[in-house]
XYZ file of C-alpha atoms in Angstrom:
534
model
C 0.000 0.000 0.000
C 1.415 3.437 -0.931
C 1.134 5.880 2.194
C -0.247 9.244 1.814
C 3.043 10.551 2.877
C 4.574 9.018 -0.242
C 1.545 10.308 -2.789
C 1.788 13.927 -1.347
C 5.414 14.188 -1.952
C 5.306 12.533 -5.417
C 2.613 15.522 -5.765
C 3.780 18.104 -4.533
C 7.087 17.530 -6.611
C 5.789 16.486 -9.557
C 3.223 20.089 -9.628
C 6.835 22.217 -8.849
C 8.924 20.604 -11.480
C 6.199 21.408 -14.057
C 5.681 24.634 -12.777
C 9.525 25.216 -12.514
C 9.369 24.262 -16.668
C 6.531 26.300 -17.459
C 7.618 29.485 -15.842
C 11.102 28.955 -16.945
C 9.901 28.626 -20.467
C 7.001 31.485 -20.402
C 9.511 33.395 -18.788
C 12.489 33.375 -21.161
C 9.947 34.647 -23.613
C 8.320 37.671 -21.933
C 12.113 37.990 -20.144
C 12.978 38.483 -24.010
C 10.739 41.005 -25.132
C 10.647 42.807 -21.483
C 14.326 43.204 -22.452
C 13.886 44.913 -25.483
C 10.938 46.690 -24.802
C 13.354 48.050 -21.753
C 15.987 49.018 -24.138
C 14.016 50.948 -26.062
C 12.590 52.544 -23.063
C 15.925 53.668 -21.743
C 17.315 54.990 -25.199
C 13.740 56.776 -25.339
C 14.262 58.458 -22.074
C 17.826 59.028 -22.252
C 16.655 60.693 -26.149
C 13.937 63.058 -24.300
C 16.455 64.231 -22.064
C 19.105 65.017 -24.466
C 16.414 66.703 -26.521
C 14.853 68.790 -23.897
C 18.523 70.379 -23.327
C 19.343 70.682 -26.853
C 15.957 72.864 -27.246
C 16.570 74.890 -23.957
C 20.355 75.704 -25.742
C 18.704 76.860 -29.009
C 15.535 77.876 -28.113
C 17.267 80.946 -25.927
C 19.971 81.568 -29.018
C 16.019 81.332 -31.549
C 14.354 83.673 -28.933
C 17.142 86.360 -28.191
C 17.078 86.359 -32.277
C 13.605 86.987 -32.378
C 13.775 90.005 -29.210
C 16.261 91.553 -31.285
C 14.279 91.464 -34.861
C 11.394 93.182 -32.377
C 13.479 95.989 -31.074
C 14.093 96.454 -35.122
C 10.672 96.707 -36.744
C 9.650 98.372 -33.559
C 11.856 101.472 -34.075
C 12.976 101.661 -37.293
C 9.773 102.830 -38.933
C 10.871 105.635 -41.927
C 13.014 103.919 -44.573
C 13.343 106.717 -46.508
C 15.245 108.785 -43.374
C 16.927 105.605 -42.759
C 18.345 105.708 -46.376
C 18.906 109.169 -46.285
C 19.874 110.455 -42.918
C 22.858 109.211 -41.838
C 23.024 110.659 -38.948
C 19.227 109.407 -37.219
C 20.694 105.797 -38.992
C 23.724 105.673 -36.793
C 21.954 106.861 -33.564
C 19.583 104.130 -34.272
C 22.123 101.706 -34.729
C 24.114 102.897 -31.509
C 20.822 102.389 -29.717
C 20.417 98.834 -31.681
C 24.459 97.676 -30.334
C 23.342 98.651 -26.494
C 20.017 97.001 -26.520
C 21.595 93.456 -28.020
C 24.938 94.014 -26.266
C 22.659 93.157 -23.156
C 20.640 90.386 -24.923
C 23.745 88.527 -26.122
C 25.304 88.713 -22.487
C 22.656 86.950 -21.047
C 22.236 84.230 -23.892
C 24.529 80.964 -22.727
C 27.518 79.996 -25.280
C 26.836 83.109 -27.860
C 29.870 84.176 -29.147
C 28.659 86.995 -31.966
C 26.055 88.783 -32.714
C 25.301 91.211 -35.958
C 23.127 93.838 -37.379
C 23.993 93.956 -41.735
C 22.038 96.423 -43.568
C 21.187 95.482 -46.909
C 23.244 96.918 -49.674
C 21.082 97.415 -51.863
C 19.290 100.045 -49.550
C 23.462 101.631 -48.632
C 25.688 101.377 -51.150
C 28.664 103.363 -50.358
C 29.884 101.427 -47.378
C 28.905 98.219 -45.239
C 26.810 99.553 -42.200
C 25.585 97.881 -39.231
C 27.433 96.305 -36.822
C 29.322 92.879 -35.628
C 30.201 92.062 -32.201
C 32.383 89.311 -31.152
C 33.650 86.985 -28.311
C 37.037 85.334 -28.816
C 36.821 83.056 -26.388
C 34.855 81.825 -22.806
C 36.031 84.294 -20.641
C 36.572 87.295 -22.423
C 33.807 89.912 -23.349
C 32.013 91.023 -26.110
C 34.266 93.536 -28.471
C 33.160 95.184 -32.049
C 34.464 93.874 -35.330
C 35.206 95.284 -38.553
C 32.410 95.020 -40.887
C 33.167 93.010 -44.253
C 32.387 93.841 -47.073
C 29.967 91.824 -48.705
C 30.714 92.380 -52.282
C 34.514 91.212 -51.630
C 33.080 87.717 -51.798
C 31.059 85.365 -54.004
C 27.567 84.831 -52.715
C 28.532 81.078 -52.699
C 30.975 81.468 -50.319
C 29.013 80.407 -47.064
C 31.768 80.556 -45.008
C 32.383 84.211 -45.172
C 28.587 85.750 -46.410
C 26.653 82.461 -46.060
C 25.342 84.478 -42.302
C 24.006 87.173 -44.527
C 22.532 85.484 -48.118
C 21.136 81.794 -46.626
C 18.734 83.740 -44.649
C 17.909 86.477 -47.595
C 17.303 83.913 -49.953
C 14.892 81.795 -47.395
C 13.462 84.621 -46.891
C 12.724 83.735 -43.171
C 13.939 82.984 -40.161
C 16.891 80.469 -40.893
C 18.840 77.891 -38.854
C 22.286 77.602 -40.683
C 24.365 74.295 -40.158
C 27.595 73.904 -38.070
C 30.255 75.872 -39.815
C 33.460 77.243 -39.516
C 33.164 81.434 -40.135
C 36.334 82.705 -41.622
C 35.427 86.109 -40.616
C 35.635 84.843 -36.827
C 37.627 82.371 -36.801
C 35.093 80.283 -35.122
C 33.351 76.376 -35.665
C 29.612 77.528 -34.970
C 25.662 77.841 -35.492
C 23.990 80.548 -36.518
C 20.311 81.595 -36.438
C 19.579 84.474 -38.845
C 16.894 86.736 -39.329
C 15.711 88.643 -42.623
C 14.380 92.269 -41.539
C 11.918 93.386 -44.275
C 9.864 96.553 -43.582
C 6.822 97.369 -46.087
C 8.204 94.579 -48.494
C 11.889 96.085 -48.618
C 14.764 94.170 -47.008
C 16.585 96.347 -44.527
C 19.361 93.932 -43.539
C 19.956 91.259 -41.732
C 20.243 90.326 -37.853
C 21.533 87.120 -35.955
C 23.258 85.600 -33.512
C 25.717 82.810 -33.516
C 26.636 80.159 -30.390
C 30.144 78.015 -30.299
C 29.104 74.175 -31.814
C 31.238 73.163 -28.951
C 28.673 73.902 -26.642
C 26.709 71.561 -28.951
C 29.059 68.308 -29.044
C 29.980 68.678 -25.122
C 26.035 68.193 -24.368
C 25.792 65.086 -26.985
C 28.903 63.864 -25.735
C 28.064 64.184 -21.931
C 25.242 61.588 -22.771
C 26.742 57.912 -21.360
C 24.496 54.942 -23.616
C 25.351 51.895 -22.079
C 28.946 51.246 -22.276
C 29.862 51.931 -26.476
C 26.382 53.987 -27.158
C 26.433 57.371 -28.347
C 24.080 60.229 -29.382
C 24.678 61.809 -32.577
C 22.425 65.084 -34.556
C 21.387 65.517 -37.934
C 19.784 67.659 -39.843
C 15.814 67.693 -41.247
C 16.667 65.377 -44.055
C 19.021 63.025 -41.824
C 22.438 64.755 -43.335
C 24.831 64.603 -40.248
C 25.901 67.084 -38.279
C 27.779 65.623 -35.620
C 28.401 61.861 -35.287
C 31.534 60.090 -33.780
C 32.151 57.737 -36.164
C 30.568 59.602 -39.055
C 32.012 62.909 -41.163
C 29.354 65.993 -41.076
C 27.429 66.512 -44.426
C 27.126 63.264 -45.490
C 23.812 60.968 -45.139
C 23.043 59.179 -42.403
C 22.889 55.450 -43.322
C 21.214 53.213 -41.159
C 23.154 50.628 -38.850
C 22.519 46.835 -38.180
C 24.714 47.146 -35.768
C 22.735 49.733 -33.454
C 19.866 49.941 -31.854
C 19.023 53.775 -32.580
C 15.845 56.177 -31.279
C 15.644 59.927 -32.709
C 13.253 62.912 -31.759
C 13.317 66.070 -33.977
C 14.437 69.198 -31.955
C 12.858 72.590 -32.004
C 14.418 73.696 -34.764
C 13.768 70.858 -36.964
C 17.227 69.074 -36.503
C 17.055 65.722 -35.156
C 18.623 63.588 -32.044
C 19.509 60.353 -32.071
C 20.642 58.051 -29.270
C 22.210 54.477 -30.246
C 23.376 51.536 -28.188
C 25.055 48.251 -29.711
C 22.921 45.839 -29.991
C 25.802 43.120 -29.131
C 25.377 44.742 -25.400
C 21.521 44.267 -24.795
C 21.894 41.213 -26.130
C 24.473 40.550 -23.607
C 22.542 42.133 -21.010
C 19.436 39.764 -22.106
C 21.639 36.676 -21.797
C 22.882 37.307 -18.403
C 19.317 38.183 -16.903
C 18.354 34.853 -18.484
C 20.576 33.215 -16.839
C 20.051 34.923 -13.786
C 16.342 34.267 -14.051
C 17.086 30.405 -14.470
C 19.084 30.085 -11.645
C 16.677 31.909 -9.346
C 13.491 29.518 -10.833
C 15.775 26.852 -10.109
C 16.735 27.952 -6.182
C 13.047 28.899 -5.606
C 11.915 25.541 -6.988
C 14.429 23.633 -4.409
C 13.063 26.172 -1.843
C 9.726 25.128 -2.658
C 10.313 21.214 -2.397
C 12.262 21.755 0.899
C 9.332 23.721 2.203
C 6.782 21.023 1.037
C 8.289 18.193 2.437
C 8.216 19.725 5.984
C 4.448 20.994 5.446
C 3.819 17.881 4.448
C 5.091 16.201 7.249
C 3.362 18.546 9.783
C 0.158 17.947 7.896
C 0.812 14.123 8.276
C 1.648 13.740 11.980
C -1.459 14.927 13.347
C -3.150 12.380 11.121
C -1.224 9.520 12.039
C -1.394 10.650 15.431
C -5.565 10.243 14.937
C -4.518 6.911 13.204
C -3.011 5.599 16.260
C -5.790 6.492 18.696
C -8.192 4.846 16.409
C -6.534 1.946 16.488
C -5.775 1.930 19.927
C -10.048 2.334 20.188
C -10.396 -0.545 17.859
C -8.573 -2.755 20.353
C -10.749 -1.495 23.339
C -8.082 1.087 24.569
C -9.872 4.002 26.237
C -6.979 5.666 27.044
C -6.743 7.988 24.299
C -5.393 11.235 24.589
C -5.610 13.795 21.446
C -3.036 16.389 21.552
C -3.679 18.005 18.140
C -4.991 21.411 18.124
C -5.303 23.205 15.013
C -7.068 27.087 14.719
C -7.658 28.598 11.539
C -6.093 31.981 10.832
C -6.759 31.841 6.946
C -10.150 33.605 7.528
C -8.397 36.505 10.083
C -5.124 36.946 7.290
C -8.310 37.351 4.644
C -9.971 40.217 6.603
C -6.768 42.028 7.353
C -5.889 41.281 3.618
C -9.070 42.870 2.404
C -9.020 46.143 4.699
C -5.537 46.539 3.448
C -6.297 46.340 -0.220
C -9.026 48.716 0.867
C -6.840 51.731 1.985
C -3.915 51.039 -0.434
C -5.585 53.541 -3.185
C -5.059 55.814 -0.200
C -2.003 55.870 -0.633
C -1.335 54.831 -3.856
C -3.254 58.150 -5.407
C -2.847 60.999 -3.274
C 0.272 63.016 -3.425
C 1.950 62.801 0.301
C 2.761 66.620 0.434
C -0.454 68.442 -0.391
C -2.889 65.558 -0.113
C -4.532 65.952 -3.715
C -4.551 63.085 -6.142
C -0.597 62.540 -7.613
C 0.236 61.595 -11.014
C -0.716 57.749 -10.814
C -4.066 59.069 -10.505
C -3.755 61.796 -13.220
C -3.081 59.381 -15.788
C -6.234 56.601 -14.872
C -8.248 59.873 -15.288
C -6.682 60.945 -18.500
C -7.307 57.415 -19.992
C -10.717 57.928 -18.491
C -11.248 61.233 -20.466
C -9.833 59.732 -23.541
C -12.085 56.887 -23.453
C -15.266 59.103 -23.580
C -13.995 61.368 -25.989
C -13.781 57.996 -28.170
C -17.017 57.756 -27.000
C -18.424 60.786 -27.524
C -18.052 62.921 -24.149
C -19.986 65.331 -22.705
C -18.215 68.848 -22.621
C -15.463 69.378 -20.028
C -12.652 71.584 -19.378
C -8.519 71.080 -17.981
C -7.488 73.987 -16.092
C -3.543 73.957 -15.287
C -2.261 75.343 -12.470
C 2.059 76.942 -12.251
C 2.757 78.194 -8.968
C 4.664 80.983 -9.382
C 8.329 81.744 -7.509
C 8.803 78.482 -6.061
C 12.408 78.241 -7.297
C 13.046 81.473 -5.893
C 11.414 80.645 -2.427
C 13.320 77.375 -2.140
C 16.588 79.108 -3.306
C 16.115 82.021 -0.536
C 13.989 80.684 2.258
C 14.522 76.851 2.140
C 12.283 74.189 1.080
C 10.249 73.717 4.058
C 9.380 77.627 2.526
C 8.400 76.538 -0.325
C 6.677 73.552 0.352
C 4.455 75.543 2.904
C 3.937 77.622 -0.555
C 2.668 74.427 -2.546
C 0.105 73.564 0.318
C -0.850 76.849 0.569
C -1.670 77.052 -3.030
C -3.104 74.043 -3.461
C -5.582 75.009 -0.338
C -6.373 78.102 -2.461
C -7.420 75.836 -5.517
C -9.020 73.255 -4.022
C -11.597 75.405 -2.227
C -12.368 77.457 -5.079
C -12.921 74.357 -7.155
C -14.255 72.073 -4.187
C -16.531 70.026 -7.073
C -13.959 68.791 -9.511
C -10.226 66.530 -9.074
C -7.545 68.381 -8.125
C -3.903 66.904 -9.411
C -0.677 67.261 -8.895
C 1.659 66.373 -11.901
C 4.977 67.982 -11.316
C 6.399 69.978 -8.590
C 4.810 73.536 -8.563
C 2.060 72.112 -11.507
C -1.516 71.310 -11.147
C -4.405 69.852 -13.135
C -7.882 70.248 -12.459
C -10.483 68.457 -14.691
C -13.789 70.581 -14.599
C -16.704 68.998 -15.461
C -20.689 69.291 -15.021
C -21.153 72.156 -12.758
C -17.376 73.431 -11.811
C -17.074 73.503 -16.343
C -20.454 75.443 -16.013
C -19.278 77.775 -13.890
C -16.096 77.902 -14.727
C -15.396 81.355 -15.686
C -16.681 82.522 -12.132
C -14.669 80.088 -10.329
C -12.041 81.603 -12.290
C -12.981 84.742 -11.916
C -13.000 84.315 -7.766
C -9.426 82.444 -8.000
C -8.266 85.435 -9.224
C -9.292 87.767 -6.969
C -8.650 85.139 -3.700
C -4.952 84.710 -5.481
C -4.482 88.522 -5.240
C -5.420 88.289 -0.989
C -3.886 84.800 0.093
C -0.621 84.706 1.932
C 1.287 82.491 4.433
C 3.591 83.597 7.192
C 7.007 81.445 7.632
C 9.692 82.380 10.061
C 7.954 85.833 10.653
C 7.962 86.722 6.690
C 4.643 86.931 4.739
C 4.579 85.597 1.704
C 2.281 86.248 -1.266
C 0.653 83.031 -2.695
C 0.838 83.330 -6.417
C -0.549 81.065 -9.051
C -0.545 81.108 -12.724
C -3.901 78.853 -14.781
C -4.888 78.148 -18.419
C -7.651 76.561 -19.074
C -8.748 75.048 -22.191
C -12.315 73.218 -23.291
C -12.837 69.965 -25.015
C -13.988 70.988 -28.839
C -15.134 67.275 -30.296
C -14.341 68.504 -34.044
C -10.344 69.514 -33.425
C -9.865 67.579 -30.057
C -8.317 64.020 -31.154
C -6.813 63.294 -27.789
C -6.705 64.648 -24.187
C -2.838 65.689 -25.223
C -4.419 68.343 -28.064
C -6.830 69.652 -25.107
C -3.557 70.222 -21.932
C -1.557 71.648 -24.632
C -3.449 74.502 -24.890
C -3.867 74.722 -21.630
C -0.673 74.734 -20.990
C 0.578 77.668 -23.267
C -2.553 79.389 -21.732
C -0.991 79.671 -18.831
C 2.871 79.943 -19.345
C 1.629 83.594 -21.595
C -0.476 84.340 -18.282
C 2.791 83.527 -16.787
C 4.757 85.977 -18.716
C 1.777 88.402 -18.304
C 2.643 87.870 -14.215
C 6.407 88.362 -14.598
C 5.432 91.517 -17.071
C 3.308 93.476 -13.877
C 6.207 92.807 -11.545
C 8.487 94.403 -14.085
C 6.891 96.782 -14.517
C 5.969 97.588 -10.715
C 9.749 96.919 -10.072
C 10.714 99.631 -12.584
C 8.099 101.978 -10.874
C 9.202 101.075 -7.362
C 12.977 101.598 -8.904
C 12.679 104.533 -10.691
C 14.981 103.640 -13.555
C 14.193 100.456 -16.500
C 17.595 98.973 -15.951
C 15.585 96.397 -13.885
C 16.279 93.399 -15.995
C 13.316 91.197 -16.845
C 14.652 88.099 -15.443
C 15.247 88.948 -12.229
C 11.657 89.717 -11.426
């Protein structure tokens, strides 16, 4: 006869060792494609990141550019006293060199910056101006104007700054180069100044490429990776292992992810594929090893339940047969409670509060991001669906930076809870989110989307009264908003709807920092205040 003791073990062993297969062989697979799904994660992220920079770098060289084409058109308004009047053209052009003297100091890595009138409109002599910085640490000093007509138009190394742009005829983002007039490997970003159809000049701005190359090269992919730029039509710009101005051609070899940049250039980040394939082997064989360990664990484990299962039987075995030969004298020593049914209650009240803390942000006790984005993919399945109207209001608090940086961070985080006190009472109806460190979300819908331009209306006005008091300082609780409505002919996803949002409120952001400028100039008496340290 085969004891119990014997068919349990065969059992339990037997369901491990197919178990053990199965998840060994399930695993491998989904370990496989985890793997490279993972990859292409981390070369995704690490390609965000380098793009994000890359825009910040020439989205302040585009925008101090675009200041300086303003300050242009904004005072040069009579061509023919321009043309004719020498001397009002040279005060304006003094006044032009201050104005972008100050611009170009406070734009990172620019090392020129130039003001070319056309020649068509002046003749005699080259006019304008062109400032330059020879290196780092030395300041900005004036440079000899060329003349234009001393070169071929398809030299691009010495005029290409003034003729690319004029024959785009807008805005235009010239590749790395190496200016002969300079002496410098760089980037320019040129504007074409045309006033009632005629083409004054020209007016740009140029940053050291090495600025360029040390934030691609600071990137680390893996252990032979590298990020590399091209241009809109994948003709290299800076690669490694490539020469510039060539075509990209695509490698077997690499594992690659690109994002286009701001200016319609585009990162890539690559990793050898030989290393996540390596990496993939040796998680494989980690994840064998540990199926195998866990599967011994699991026999070892078995085998001792099993025999504590089996004594107290053979313990009632005994003391029946001891009754079946008359034997009275039985004592039962086994006691056995059931805690399954207590370990399922405290189980279930457990799984109860974890949304608790799962969704709500620990600081300021509103929902965090995990919860933003189950409500986005809420929204975006009834907008498949056809959903009701509804609005996304985002929230920027205003001078956090500036309050960590000066009164600490416990400061600043008593600003965040004050703010987000000031926006959840005033919309007490609708889910209040917070997505980043001074940013909020609120989704408004039925009555809060109703009303929503008098709850806006009343944040405003309880924004202009709410302070807090820390360490005997009061401090003004500011907060920029945008809000944007769901429109179910242009609206294709809850991305199309936060966008606008957002740029609602960075430009009611800018209108902020604009009033304190201006109040600081007031309070001042003088408009040297600069803008950015309002």
């Amino acid at each position: 006869m085969i004891s119990i003791r014997t068919k349990l073990t065969v059992l339990v062993y037997g369901a491990v060792l197919v178990t053990a297969l199965t998840l060994s062989s399930i695993g491998i697979s989904h370990l496989s494609r985890i793997t490279r799904q993972h990859s292409q994660d981390s070369l995704q992220l690490m390609c965000d990141a380098e793009k994000e920079h890359l825009n910040i770098t020439t989205g302040n060289l585009k925008q101090a550019v675009d200041i300086m084409k303003d300050l242009i058109l904004n005072d040069l308004t009579d061509i023919d006293r321009f043309t004719t009047d020498s001397v009002y053209r040279k005060q304006l052009t003094r006044g032009f060199e201050r104005q972008f003297f100050q611009i170009a100091s406070h734009t990172n890595g620019a090392v020129s910056y130039y003001m070319y009138y056309a020649p068509e409109l002046l003749p005699e002599q080259p006019e304008g101006f062109v400032w330059v910085k020879r290196n780092r640490f030395s300041s900005f000093s004036a440079l000899e104007l060329p003349r234009l007509s001393d070169f071929s138009r398809e030299d691009f190394d010495h005029v290409g700054w003034y003729y690319t742009p004029v024959e785009n005829g807008k805005p235009t983002w010239l590749k790395p180069y190496a200016n002969k007039n300079l002496g410098i490997y760089m980037i320019s970003y040129a504007i074409p100044i045309y006033l009632q159809g005629t083409l004054i000049g020209v007016v740009g701005m140029d940053i050291n490429f090495s600025l360029i190359i040390e934030e691609i090269n600071r990137l680390i992919v893996y252990q032979n990776g590298y990020a590399y730029l091209t241009d809109e039509h994948n003709t290299v710009i800076y690669h490694k292992a490539l020469e510039a101005n060539v075509p990209l051609q695509a490698s077997t070899e690499m594992l690659e992810m690109g994002l286009a940049l701001d200016n319609g250039w585009k990162v890539y980040v690559a990793a050898p594929k030989k290393e996540i394939n390596r990496e993939r082997a040796h998680l494989t064989q980690v994840y064998v090893l540990t199926v195998l360990i866990i599967s011994l664990i699991c026999m070892f484990i078995c085998s001792h339940q099993t025999n504590r299962l089996i004594t107290p039987l053979l313990e009632l075995t005994a003391a029946t047969k001891k009754i079946a030969s008359g034997d009275l004298n039985v004592h039962i020593t086994v006691q056995s409670k059931d805690e399954i049914g207590q370990l399922a209650e405290t189980f279930q009240k457990t799984v109860q509060q974890l949304p608790e803390y799962m969704y709500r942000d620990s600081l300021t006790g509103v929902r965090n991001t995990s919860a933003y984005r189950r409500a986005v993919s809420r929204l975006e399945e009834h907008m498949a669906n056809g959903a009701d109207a509804f609005g996304i209001c985002v929230f920027d608090v205003n001078n956090l930076k500036q309050t960590n940086d000066l009164y600490g961070h416990e400061t600043g985080n008593k600003l965040l809870i004050n703010a987000t006190r000031l926006i959840c009472r005033i919309f007490s109806h609708s889910p209040v989110f917070r997505i980043g460190g001074d940013e909020f979300v609120v989704i408004l819908e039925k009555t809060d989307f109703t009303n929503r331009a008098s709850l806006l209306q009343q944040f405003e006005l309880e924004c202009q009264s709410t302070t807090f008091t820390a360490s005997g300082i009061t401090f003004p609780v500011s907060v920029a908003y945008g809000l944007a409505t769901y429109d179910c002919l242009t609206d294709k996803t809850y991305e199309d709807i936060f966008t606008r949002a957002d740029a609602c409120m960075y430009n009611r952001k800018k209108e902020i920092k604009a009033r304190f400028f201006t109040a600081a100039v007031a309070l001042t008496g003088h408009a040297g205040v600069e803008k950015g340290t309002i």
